[in-house]
């Protein structure tokens, strides 16, 4: 240590040693490098894809038949799989998610498996499968490009396909699969993302067909094959590719699908095509492609003939469709800076009138806000299909719950929920359909980021609606630490009762705090957009997000990631003391000072240890002495001491003490309320906790006298106990006193 720094060390040590923390150091500001994957040639330290980044690709040609009589899907597909990895592959894994519904599946009933004293018949069905139903794939054959059978081994929802010849790095292979499965009744089990919904009144069905075809598992640079079993809660990890899909359905069905319709002249009437052309030029309101009257007439046909709809989709990671004769259909064009999108809604009469009024409008709002925040929506269509009880997303199409009662009335709360669901599921086109994180492993990476922009859309476009703020996460973060899990918990290891709060709301609030209170809106928005564009059509991991936000803002956020994502600590700052001082002035009347200052600092400074309950005793007095020459060390210049005294003359000096009760460090926002009724906001960065993670002091100089001090006055940081955030302390009645008051009243 050089001599000047040695002198500085000895000087500072003598002053600050009494203020350092006495409790165990927890390293809250240490880097999280040992908690995330290290950078390499595939993923850089800046959070961007590296020069050697690669990912696999899978193109699909599928022909599928929907057998309405037997509620069965029958399909044949050819997969062209591109091995862009540096590895040679002797086998591949294909996902069979429909097997999760098979009788005897290890996960059936495990989502909510508690027996209670009183249970509804539907709850018992979820738990016991008292009424059995067929489910799961029957694989008829798996063949290579030469038509030769390949050996397969099925493990629950994963099928291992042993290739007849090794797939070399840089080469591709062809796999043909023939299969069928019974479409399941969505009302028969929990977490039914797809299947059919039966309408007994008109004896019709709406089919939601999703994770319906055998799909390639992801093979990547971080874990090789992502072949973790599908257990319903953790959703999907998928490769991008191009799709050519032919869907054969009853002749009177209308199909809503991922992709662009290739044979409109064969499946739509001349009138419907004309209306669709009109909708492509309608930017201010939707155009009805199929009206209510036409849908009602269609419900009655029950055609036994078939019709094939052909769709192509480019650079998508999945494909889904809905089919029914009950659908009404409206469409509207949405103009984005680089793309014009057809926003479309499909809904049965049970969705009227609110779906006709609101669905396509909600799509438009989501497209505009998300595009501005990330990148323009790149696909030609964006579809919302009405269903019951769920919201579920796929490229270009989503299935969204929310309906009025039988009289067509819907409460304001239900309407907000319906519109919010549509916005949320449309938003999933960005996360994870394009910024393609691994849902099976990290649910929060798509649900949290998507909910963040979903809530921003609601706040900006529906200001009268309720939207998430930091206050919403307080009940969850105040919960039992024996049950709570960190955000960085893999998807299937979270409780059904709290995955919504932990994977949706907590990341949302965290991003809101970064945007509004820690980084700042302009800089954060640039960084968030940078992350989205860096990882568009790629597979990011949590470390890539964490590093990008730091890289694009020049902000050390490891303390925030460590606390918010890796622990279950909460925010509870206590304003434990506020001291009021004034500097002793020799030329003032000593009797006046004694009168205005009922508490004075003694030479030993002992009186500073007293804790006042309010400001009624007036300020303590600081006797400011001249600085001795030895305190300057080798500096030859001297402070202008008269000027220092002049600048502090008559000023009010306040020292606040803030304790970190909850464990999470955060910036400290202070509201100073003056005796004249005016207020002032002062913000201290989170760095103030670096040297003492448990308690900090801060000194402020004010022209005016303070009557009250509040912490986090605008509730920016999800403080779980606002009752300890003020000085003087706010009086709160005990439960017994409140009970007595209510009884007397």
XYZ file of C-alpha atoms in Angstrom:
745
model
C 0.000 0.000 0.000
C 1.500 3.362 -1.038
C 2.018 6.023 1.612
C -0.841 8.401 0.582
C -3.324 5.540 0.554
C -1.982 4.250 3.846
C -2.583 7.684 5.368
C -6.075 7.806 3.891
C -6.809 4.311 5.181
C -5.735 5.168 8.720
C -7.744 8.401 8.684
C -10.928 6.873 7.265
C -10.645 3.770 9.447
C -10.506 5.891 12.579
C -13.668 7.738 11.533
C -15.809 4.935 10.091
C -14.922 1.835 12.055
C -17.633 2.527 14.588
C -20.251 2.724 11.801
C -19.531 -0.582 10.056
C -22.001 -3.457 10.370
C -21.619 -5.806 13.279
C -23.811 -8.580 11.845
C -22.519 -11.200 9.369
C -21.632 -9.885 5.930
C -23.897 -11.463 3.299
C -22.198 -10.217 0.132
C -25.334 -8.610 -1.256
C -23.276 -6.561 -3.734
C -20.936 -9.320 -4.834
C -21.024 -10.348 -8.544
C -23.334 -13.219 -9.454
C -20.739 -14.769 -11.757
C -20.707 -17.970 -9.703
C -24.512 -18.217 -9.922
C -24.924 -18.064 -13.714
C -23.299 -19.876 -16.610
C -19.893 -18.443 -17.605
C -19.578 -16.719 -20.992
C -18.032 -18.552 -23.940
C -17.839 -18.419 -27.742
C -21.555 -19.207 -27.956
C -22.803 -16.638 -25.409
C -20.699 -13.585 -24.661
C -20.022 -11.731 -21.428
C -22.031 -8.821 -22.810
C -25.166 -10.978 -23.032
C -25.174 -11.246 -26.840
C -24.975 -14.389 -28.962
C -21.311 -15.228 -29.549
C -19.491 -15.603 -32.849
C -19.923 -19.388 -32.685
C -23.582 -19.347 -31.545
C -25.683 -22.032 -33.238
C -29.105 -23.603 -32.982
C -30.898 -26.438 -34.689
C -33.753 -26.093 -37.142
C -36.733 -28.292 -38.035
C -39.065 -27.892 -41.016
C -42.411 -29.707 -41.077
C -44.789 -30.917 -43.756
C -47.960 -32.185 -42.082
C -51.261 -33.590 -43.298
C -53.865 -33.948 -40.573
C -57.506 -35.007 -40.413
C -59.915 -33.948 -37.659
C -62.423 -36.775 -37.216
C -65.351 -35.041 -35.521
C -67.422 -38.185 -35.086
C -64.704 -39.960 -33.101
C -62.967 -36.821 -31.754
C -59.677 -38.009 -33.166
C -56.688 -36.359 -34.832
C -54.948 -38.457 -37.497
C -51.695 -37.176 -38.932
C -48.703 -37.824 -41.117
C -45.656 -35.584 -41.002
C -42.230 -35.295 -42.522
C -39.576 -33.490 -40.496
C -36.437 -32.128 -42.102
C -33.989 -31.719 -39.234
C -30.883 -29.575 -39.651
C -27.911 -30.337 -37.428
C -26.206 -26.945 -37.061
C -24.392 -28.054 -33.920
C -20.698 -28.946 -33.848
C -21.681 -32.467 -32.734
C -22.500 -35.628 -34.662
C -25.805 -37.172 -33.560
C -26.676 -40.862 -33.526
C -30.180 -40.301 -32.131
C -32.712 -37.514 -31.701
C -35.510 -36.835 -29.222
C -39.066 -36.064 -30.304
C -41.676 -34.635 -27.948
C -44.992 -36.459 -27.427
C -46.836 -34.054 -25.123
C -50.240 -35.660 -25.721
C -48.999 -38.598 -23.654
C -49.278 -36.448 -20.528
C -53.022 -37.167 -20.568
C -52.665 -40.945 -20.750
C -54.181 -43.009 -17.968
C -51.422 -44.037 -15.603
C -49.206 -41.128 -16.562
C -46.947 -40.382 -13.628
C -48.119 -36.784 -13.424
C -51.890 -37.169 -13.770
C -53.578 -35.721 -10.689
C -50.322 -34.554 -9.113
C -50.928 -30.856 -9.780
C -53.475 -30.698 -6.969
C -53.558 -34.001 -5.106
C -55.047 -33.200 -1.712
C -58.247 -34.805 -0.492
C -60.524 -32.535 1.503
C -63.541 -33.202 3.687
C -65.798 -31.718 1.031
C -64.975 -31.880 -2.673
C -66.997 -31.253 -5.807
C -67.463 -34.048 -8.318
C -65.251 -32.152 -10.775
C -62.456 -31.846 -8.210
C -62.694 -35.579 -7.587
C -62.542 -36.196 -11.337
C -59.345 -34.128 -11.556
C -57.845 -36.111 -8.713
C -59.000 -39.669 -9.428
C -60.035 -39.813 -13.107
C -63.171 -41.615 -11.973
C -64.557 -41.252 -15.483
C -61.789 -42.544 -17.668
C -61.129 -41.237 -21.170
C -58.712 -42.284 -23.894
C -55.655 -40.103 -24.473
C -52.135 -40.147 -25.820
C -50.407 -40.963 -29.082
C -50.493 -44.128 -31.059
C -47.348 -44.051 -33.220
C -47.926 -46.131 -36.348
C -44.448 -45.772 -37.769
C -41.259 -43.704 -37.785
C -39.196 -43.883 -40.994
C -36.117 -42.244 -42.451
C -35.868 -40.464 -45.797
C -35.445 -43.791 -47.596
C -38.620 -45.220 -46.141
C -36.789 -47.508 -43.723
C -38.155 -47.987 -40.223
C -36.177 -46.492 -37.356
C -35.994 -47.908 -33.851
C -37.821 -45.854 -31.253
C -38.038 -45.883 -27.464
C -40.862 -43.964 -25.780
C -40.352 -42.609 -22.278
C -43.593 -40.938 -21.222
C -43.701 -37.656 -23.193
C -40.382 -38.166 -25.005
C -39.552 -40.495 -27.891
C -35.958 -41.412 -28.678
C -35.410 -42.057 -32.384
C -32.246 -43.977 -33.218
C -31.027 -42.785 -36.609
C -30.130 -45.393 -39.235
C -26.988 -43.387 -39.967
C -25.128 -40.798 -37.921
C -26.243 -37.236 -38.568
C -23.024 -35.333 -39.135
C -22.498 -31.733 -38.065
C -23.752 -29.418 -40.826
C -26.010 -32.053 -42.425
C -29.755 -32.677 -42.361
C -31.981 -35.727 -42.186
C -35.588 -36.607 -42.929
C -37.917 -38.293 -40.423
C -41.477 -39.366 -41.280
C -43.964 -40.062 -38.500
C -47.497 -41.451 -38.773
C -49.705 -41.115 -35.687
C -53.118 -40.458 -34.176
C -54.588 -39.566 -30.802
C -58.010 -38.992 -29.210
C -58.784 -35.317 -28.680
C -59.603 -34.835 -24.997
C -62.540 -33.060 -23.385
C -60.996 -29.991 -21.765
C -63.483 -30.003 -18.902
C -62.302 -33.402 -17.653
C -58.905 -32.449 -16.226
C -56.846 -29.576 -14.861
C -54.492 -27.386 -16.925
C -56.184 -28.334 -20.195
C -54.422 -26.098 -22.687
C -55.974 -27.841 -25.688
C -58.729 -30.267 -26.613
C -62.384 -29.777 -27.346
C -65.196 -27.833 -25.706
C -68.683 -29.250 -26.183
C -71.783 -27.020 -26.366
C -74.809 -29.216 -25.516
C -77.383 -26.541 -26.400
C -76.651 -26.754 -30.136
C -74.720 -30.045 -30.081
C -71.522 -28.524 -31.454
C -67.871 -28.468 -30.555
C -64.982 -26.022 -30.644
C -61.642 -27.742 -31.181
C -58.435 -26.184 -29.902
C -55.656 -28.216 -31.437
C -52.248 -27.598 -29.843
C -49.050 -29.538 -29.107
C -50.770 -31.968 -31.377
C -47.981 -33.317 -33.584
C -44.703 -35.003 -32.618
C -42.182 -32.146 -32.369
C -38.403 -32.061 -32.269
C -36.899 -31.429 -28.862
C -34.320 -28.668 -28.535
C -30.637 -29.539 -28.729
C -28.489 -26.612 -27.605
C -25.116 -25.424 -26.352
C -26.043 -25.278 -22.656
C -27.514 -28.706 -21.909
C -27.463 -30.818 -25.058
C -30.929 -32.364 -25.452
C -33.670 -30.551 -23.552
C -35.663 -33.731 -22.989
C -37.163 -32.906 -19.617
C -40.563 -34.551 -19.333
C -43.712 -32.481 -19.912
C -45.466 -32.221 -16.545
C -48.054 -29.601 -17.567
C -46.776 -26.637 -15.551
C -43.485 -26.065 -17.386
C -44.456 -25.567 -21.007
C -42.349 -25.850 -24.141
C -38.875 -25.619 -25.659
C -38.959 -25.707 -29.457
C -36.852 -25.156 -32.568
C -37.694 -22.697 -35.351
C -38.666 -23.874 -38.804
C -40.990 -23.537 -41.790
C -44.358 -25.295 -41.922
C -46.590 -26.554 -44.705
C -49.777 -27.883 -43.110
C -52.935 -29.323 -44.672
C -55.881 -29.523 -42.253
C -58.904 -31.616 -43.262
C -62.059 -30.853 -41.270
C -65.835 -31.111 -41.723
C -66.918 -28.997 -44.693
C -68.884 -26.518 -42.586
C -66.032 -25.868 -40.136
C -64.057 -22.623 -40.093
C -60.354 -22.963 -39.293
C -58.218 -20.349 -37.525
C -54.556 -21.205 -37.732
C -50.927 -20.284 -37.460
C -49.663 -19.151 -40.869
C -51.093 -17.773 -44.100
C -54.074 -19.414 -45.799
C -52.957 -20.743 -49.182
C -56.266 -21.852 -50.723
C -58.863 -19.264 -49.749
C -60.684 -19.782 -53.064
C -61.314 -23.428 -52.113
C -62.445 -23.006 -48.495
C -64.024 -19.526 -48.330
C -67.073 -18.274 -50.188
C -66.803 -15.431 -52.654
C -68.514 -13.147 -50.144
C -66.096 -14.109 -47.380
C -63.087 -13.472 -49.630
C -64.470 -10.082 -50.618
C -64.968 -9.125 -46.978
C -61.444 -10.294 -46.152
C -60.057 -8.058 -48.910
C -62.022 -5.143 -47.461
C -60.641 -5.883 -43.983
C -57.093 -5.667 -45.330
C -57.729 -1.975 -45.989
C -59.712 -1.252 -42.815
C -57.426 0.310 -40.193
C -60.076 1.919 -37.956
C -62.521 -0.905 -37.228
C -63.001 -4.653 -37.754
C -64.914 -6.064 -40.711
C -67.167 -9.069 -40.173
C -66.020 -11.957 -42.351
C -68.634 -14.338 -40.902
C -71.616 -12.697 -39.211
C -73.708 -13.909 -36.293
C -76.558 -14.913 -38.579
C -74.230 -16.874 -40.838
C -72.614 -18.625 -37.869
C -76.029 -19.565 -36.439
C -77.048 -21.038 -39.773
C -73.739 -22.866 -39.967
C -74.264 -24.431 -36.524
C -77.251 -26.365 -37.871
C -75.631 -27.959 -40.928
C -73.617 -30.797 -39.389
C -72.009 -31.633 -42.722
C -70.540 -35.098 -43.197
C -68.349 -33.926 -46.077
C -64.790 -32.728 -45.636
C -62.711 -29.769 -46.726
C -58.943 -29.214 -46.585
C -57.423 -25.904 -45.473
C -53.791 -25.266 -46.424
C -51.508 -23.018 -44.390
C -47.844 -22.051 -44.668
C -45.831 -20.467 -41.880
C -42.223 -19.297 -42.007
C -39.731 -19.161 -39.158
C -42.031 -20.187 -36.323
C -41.338 -22.514 -33.433
C -44.785 -24.112 -33.264
C -48.108 -24.469 -35.055
C -51.676 -24.565 -33.676
C -55.198 -24.243 -34.999
C -58.848 -24.046 -33.939
C -61.793 -25.502 -35.820
C -65.562 -25.226 -35.423
C -68.762 -24.533 -37.308
C -69.753 -22.133 -34.522
C -67.232 -19.391 -35.322
C -67.989 -15.805 -36.140
C -64.963 -14.072 -37.614
C -63.877 -10.450 -37.761
C -60.664 -8.885 -39.052
C -58.867 -5.541 -39.172
C -55.542 -4.295 -40.529
C -52.955 -2.908 -38.110
C -50.224 -0.696 -39.559
C -46.817 -1.001 -37.935
C -43.690 0.864 -39.082
C -42.355 -2.129 -41.035
C -45.338 -4.473 -41.367
C -49.096 -4.510 -41.840
C -50.745 -7.232 -39.764
C -54.212 -8.710 -40.039
C -55.697 -8.806 -36.524
C -58.495 -11.378 -36.417
C -60.904 -12.789 -33.859
C -62.898 -16.034 -33.978
C -65.680 -16.622 -31.437
C -68.941 -18.526 -30.948
C -72.197 -16.713 -30.217
C -71.555 -17.343 -26.512
C -68.872 -14.643 -26.696
C -71.271 -11.901 -27.807
C -71.400 -8.992 -27.573
C -68.136 -8.302 -25.759
C -65.906 -10.352 -28.055
C -67.123 -8.559 -31.158
C -66.600 -5.229 -29.379
C -63.231 -5.806 -27.738
C -61.151 -8.760 -28.952
C -59.656 -7.402 -32.169
C -59.218 -3.982 -30.575
C -57.152 -5.610 -27.796
C -55.002 -7.396 -30.403
C -54.328 -4.042 -32.069
C -53.267 -2.391 -28.791
C -50.940 -5.271 -27.955
C -49.362 -5.256 -31.416
C -48.644 -1.545 -31.208
C -47.264 -1.362 -27.657
C -45.163 -4.536 -27.856
C -43.765 -3.556 -31.258
C -42.711 -0.185 -29.917
C -41.065 -1.772 -26.871
C -39.176 -4.505 -28.753
C -39.422 -4.980 -32.527
C -42.253 -4.878 -35.020
C -44.467 -7.942 -35.055
C -43.068 -9.837 -38.065
C -45.871 -12.232 -38.991
C -48.807 -11.613 -41.378
C -51.669 -12.465 -38.997
C -52.449 -12.312 -35.284
C -55.495 -14.269 -34.124
C -57.531 -14.428 -30.919
C -59.896 -17.404 -30.496
C -62.501 -17.394 -27.748
C -62.599 -20.330 -25.384
C -63.358 -21.050 -21.746
C -61.194 -20.883 -18.629
C -57.742 -20.515 -20.167
C -55.352 -18.279 -22.021
C -52.869 -20.121 -24.206
C -50.421 -18.872 -26.801
C -48.892 -20.115 -30.041
C -47.278 -18.370 -33.017
C -49.825 -16.046 -34.658
C -52.759 -17.522 -32.699
C -53.946 -17.638 -29.101
C -56.843 -19.270 -27.258
C -58.397 -16.821 -24.796
C -61.022 -17.251 -22.106
C -63.639 -14.783 -20.944
C -67.329 -14.737 -21.775
C -70.466 -12.889 -20.718
C -73.328 -14.616 -18.950
C -76.233 -16.106 -20.876
C -77.894 -12.692 -21.079
C -74.814 -11.228 -22.741
C -73.834 -9.211 -19.672
C -70.307 -9.132 -18.288
C -69.023 -7.478 -15.135
C -66.360 -4.813 -15.364
C -63.917 -7.083 -13.547
C -64.575 -9.989 -15.931
C -64.241 -7.690 -18.922
C -60.901 -6.428 -17.670
C -59.799 -10.027 -17.180
C -60.862 -10.998 -20.691
C -59.096 -8.065 -22.362
C -56.043 -8.610 -20.200
C -55.924 -12.270 -21.220
C -56.063 -11.388 -24.923
C -53.287 -8.811 -24.557
C -51.191 -11.253 -22.546
C -51.538 -14.157 -24.959
C -50.960 -11.977 -28.019
C -47.869 -10.662 -26.246
C -46.490 -14.175 -26.014
C -45.753 -13.895 -29.738
C -42.679 -11.959 -28.620
C -41.873 -13.974 -25.490
C -41.301 -16.922 -26.078
C -42.505 -17.405 -29.662
C -39.749 -15.210 -31.127
C -37.420 -14.470 -28.200
C -37.486 -18.195 -27.645
C -36.496 -18.962 -24.072
C -36.924 -22.401 -22.526
C -40.378 -22.471 -20.914
C -39.896 -26.015 -19.686
C -37.022 -24.815 -17.488
C -37.523 -21.093 -16.829
C -41.196 -20.135 -16.849
C -40.438 -16.637 -15.561
C -38.352 -15.756 -18.628
C -41.389 -15.642 -20.885
C -44.235 -15.158 -18.402
C -42.476 -12.447 -16.417
C -41.211 -10.423 -19.376
C -44.514 -10.817 -21.185
C -46.558 -9.790 -18.140
C -44.328 -6.722 -17.787
C -45.286 -5.528 -21.293
C -48.860 -6.776 -20.892
C -49.285 -4.565 -17.822
C -47.630 -1.654 -19.611
C -50.149 -2.086 -22.457
C -53.057 -2.071 -20.011
C -51.720 1.003 -18.185
C -51.180 2.934 -21.432
C -54.207 1.860 -23.483
C -56.760 1.095 -20.738
C -55.917 3.627 -18.007
C -59.216 2.994 -16.185
C -58.361 -0.696 -15.748
C -56.443 -2.136 -12.837
C -52.807 -2.863 -13.656
C -49.953 -4.372 -11.687
C -47.766 -2.120 -9.525
C -45.181 -3.003 -6.853
C -47.955 -2.991 -4.250
C -49.469 -6.116 -5.846
C -46.515 -8.321 -4.944
C -46.463 -7.398 -1.231
C -48.820 -10.151 0.030
C -46.751 -12.805 -1.747
C -43.387 -11.477 -0.590
C -44.704 -11.203 2.974
C -45.483 -14.919 2.943
C -44.001 -17.868 4.785
C -40.323 -18.171 3.856
C -40.555 -21.926 4.453
C -42.823 -22.168 1.415
C -41.583 -19.392 -0.872
C -39.147 -20.228 -3.642
C -36.846 -17.858 -5.550
C -37.794 -16.705 -9.051
C -34.792 -18.723 -10.264
C -36.671 -21.957 -9.614
C -37.305 -24.319 -12.493
C -40.875 -24.325 -13.775
C -42.158 -27.669 -12.478
C -40.711 -27.179 -8.988
C -43.043 -24.340 -8.053
C -46.348 -24.729 -6.215
C -49.524 -24.381 -8.245
C -50.784 -21.948 -5.609
C -47.926 -19.498 -6.099
C -46.424 -19.908 -9.565
C -48.517 -16.966 -10.786
C -47.075 -14.627 -8.185
C -43.516 -15.934 -8.444
C -43.134 -16.364 -12.216
C -45.530 -13.687 -13.520
C -45.897 -10.873 -10.991
C -42.541 -10.800 -9.220
C -40.453 -10.501 -12.421
C -42.956 -7.906 -13.681
C -42.570 -5.776 -10.565
C -38.799 -6.220 -10.698
C -38.690 -4.902 -14.261
C -41.024 -2.048 -13.313
C -38.653 -1.034 -10.517
C -35.673 -1.166 -12.871
C -37.496 0.950 -15.437
C -39.048 3.557 -13.190
C -36.829 3.753 -10.113
C -33.397 2.176 -10.581
C -32.155 2.547 -14.176
C -34.578 5.104 -15.585
C -37.186 4.787 -18.321
C -35.171 5.884 -21.374
C -32.068 3.840 -20.634
C -34.029 0.783 -19.504
C -36.245 0.830 -22.607
C -33.162 0.891 -24.827
C -31.662 -2.054 -22.937
C -34.872 -4.090 -22.994
C -35.192 -3.516 -26.733
C -31.542 -4.518 -27.152
C -32.187 -7.826 -25.387
C -35.254 -8.550 -27.528
C -33.427 -7.822 -30.776
C -30.254 -9.678 -29.813
C -32.230 -12.837 -29.093
C -34.949 -12.604 -31.732
C -35.413 -16.104 -33.239
C -32.812 -17.449 -30.799
C -32.722 -19.255 -27.432
C -31.669 -16.951 -24.544
C -30.916 -18.086 -21.005
C -31.325 -16.026 -17.806
C -27.653 -15.016 -17.879
C -28.117 -13.503 -21.345
C -30.893 -11.249 -20.051
C -29.008 -10.274 -16.899
C -25.836 -9.454 -18.797
C -27.586 -7.529 -21.571
C -29.415 -5.217 -19.166
C -26.110 -4.371 -17.491
C -24.198 -4.107 -20.744
C -26.721 -1.740 -22.346
C -27.128 0.542 -19.311
C -23.670 0.682 -17.670
C -25.450 -0.161 -14.423
C -24.265 -2.726 -11.881
C -27.378 -4.787 -11.249
C -25.868 -7.878 -9.635
C -27.162 -6.749 -6.237
C -30.665 -6.562 -7.722
C -30.507 -9.905 -9.533
C -29.062 -11.596 -6.447
C -31.799 -10.366 -4.130
C -34.851 -10.293 -6.400
C -34.268 -13.434 -8.474
C -32.109 -15.712 -6.319
C -33.566 -15.217 -2.812
C -36.929 -14.971 -1.082
C -35.924 -11.865 0.882
C -38.396 -9.008 0.892
C -38.213 -5.235 1.110
C -38.881 -3.772 4.538
C -37.041 -0.567 5.305
C -37.559 0.927 8.742
C -37.013 4.621 9.352
C -35.727 3.994 12.841
C -34.591 7.514 13.764
C -34.355 11.089 12.519
C -32.116 13.617 14.272
C -32.378 17.354 13.800
C -29.306 19.558 14.224
C -28.241 23.169 13.881
C -24.707 24.539 13.993
C -23.825 26.602 17.087
C -23.195 30.232 16.098
C -20.921 32.205 18.459
C -22.301 35.626 17.495
C -25.898 34.674 18.239
C -27.604 35.411 21.504
C -26.814 32.407 23.660
C -30.191 32.704 25.411
C -31.972 32.510 22.047
C -30.087 29.340 21.186
C -30.893 27.787 24.535
C -34.545 28.646 24.003
C -34.809 27.177 20.502
C -32.627 24.147 21.205
C -33.899 22.179 24.148
C -31.397 19.390 23.512
C -27.728 20.300 23.066
C -24.733 18.200 22.147
C -22.314 17.903 25.027
C -18.588 17.901 24.466
C -18.542 14.111 24.770
C -21.374 13.748 22.255
C -23.359 11.464 24.534
C -26.655 13.212 23.894
C -26.633 12.073 20.261
C -27.462 8.589 21.436
C -30.900 9.686 22.605
C -33.786 8.781 20.309
C -36.473 11.431 19.932
C -40.052 10.476 19.136
C -40.728 13.633 17.150
C -39.319 17.117 16.488
C -40.983 18.817 19.465
C -37.743 19.138 21.476
C -36.185 21.232 18.732
C -32.731 20.735 17.169
C -29.588 19.534 18.825
C -26.686 21.945 18.552
C -23.420 21.114 16.810
C -20.339 22.979 17.995
C -18.171 23.278 14.904
C -14.468 23.719 15.741
C -11.573 24.814 13.562
C -9.726 22.048 11.703
C -6.202 21.495 13.095
C -3.338 21.612 10.597
C -2.408 17.974 11.174
C -5.818 16.893 9.827
C -4.816 18.197 6.379
C -1.837 15.864 6.195
C 0.481 17.068 3.421
C -2.084 19.409 1.818
C -0.902 23.051 2.078
C -4.258 24.625 1.150
C -6.902 25.219 3.813
C -10.675 25.356 3.840
C -12.336 28.756 3.920
C -13.764 28.115 7.378
C -15.775 31.359 7.592
C -17.455 30.408 4.304
C -18.315 26.946 5.645
C -19.898 28.541 8.725
C -21.746 31.043 6.532
C -23.183 28.335 4.287
C -24.450 26.367 7.293
C -25.738 29.359 9.224
C -29.379 28.930 10.122
C -29.670 25.671 8.158
C -31.482 22.584 9.406
C -29.340 19.450 9.339
C -31.075 16.095 9.502
C -29.551 12.655 10.002
C -31.806 9.731 9.202
C -31.178 6.108 10.188
C -32.717 3.411 7.997
C -32.679 -0.273 8.904
C -32.903 -3.099 6.393
C -35.431 -5.344 8.122
C -36.532 -7.450 5.151
C -33.128 -8.323 3.735
C -33.518 -6.926 0.199
C -31.411 -3.852 -0.487
C -33.084 -1.160 -2.568
C -32.693 2.531 -3.292
C -33.982 4.724 -0.474
C -36.578 7.302 -1.472
C -37.116 9.987 1.177
C -40.026 12.396 1.303
C -39.324 15.505 3.373
C -42.519 17.201 4.559
C -41.874 20.755 5.734
C -43.748 22.753 8.342
C -45.151 25.036 5.633
C -46.825 22.050 3.936
C -44.425 21.739 1.002
C -42.591 18.497 0.195
C -39.330 17.409 -1.390
C -38.242 13.992 -2.709
C -34.671 12.756 -2.307
C -33.452 9.409 -3.662
C -30.376 7.544 -2.473
C -29.024 4.760 -4.746
C -28.943 1.173 -3.538
C -25.146 1.496 -3.330
C -25.601 3.229 0.004
C -25.975 -0.279 1.513
C -22.619 -1.543 0.198
C -20.687 -1.082 3.439
C -23.451 -1.877 5.851
C -26.188 -4.199 4.626
C -28.269 -3.776 7.776
C -28.338 -0.083 8.665
C -27.384 3.195 7.002
C -27.238 6.841 8.034
C -27.699 9.775 5.700
C -27.366 13.502 6.316
C -29.344 16.204 4.492
C -29.301 19.985 4.823
C -32.601 21.835 4.496
C -33.485 25.520 4.418
C -36.855 24.857 6.020
C -37.830 22.947 9.121
C -39.183 19.440 8.643
C -42.394 18.221 10.241
C -42.365 14.662 8.902
C -40.158 12.213 6.988
C -41.494 9.290 4.934
C -39.714 6.446 3.138
C -40.898 5.170 -0.252
C -43.842 7.601 -0.385
C -44.928 6.480 -3.870
C -44.630 2.769 -3.077
C -41.951 2.127 -5.700
C -40.160 -0.774 -4.018
C -42.825 -3.168 -2.694
C -42.082 -2.388 0.960
C -44.010 -4.968 2.959
C -44.510 -2.797 6.076
C -45.307 0.845 5.464
C -46.142 1.419 9.140
C -42.443 1.732 10.011
C -41.638 4.103 7.154
C -42.420 7.427 8.840
C -41.042 9.783 11.478
C -42.730 10.765 13.707
C -44.183 7.278 13.945
C -47.784 6.962 12.895
C -49.998 5.812 15.716
C -51.793 2.571 14.957
C -54.519 1.072 17.047
C -54.203 -2.434 18.368
C -56.724 -5.032 17.265
C -58.263 -4.849 20.750
C -58.653 -1.051 20.597
C -60.195 -1.289 17.140
C -62.588 -3.950 18.430
C -63.616 -1.685 21.337
C -64.185 1.255 19.005
C -66.360 -0.827 16.698
C -68.316 -2.187 19.646
C -68.947 1.311 21.038
C -70.085 2.526 17.653
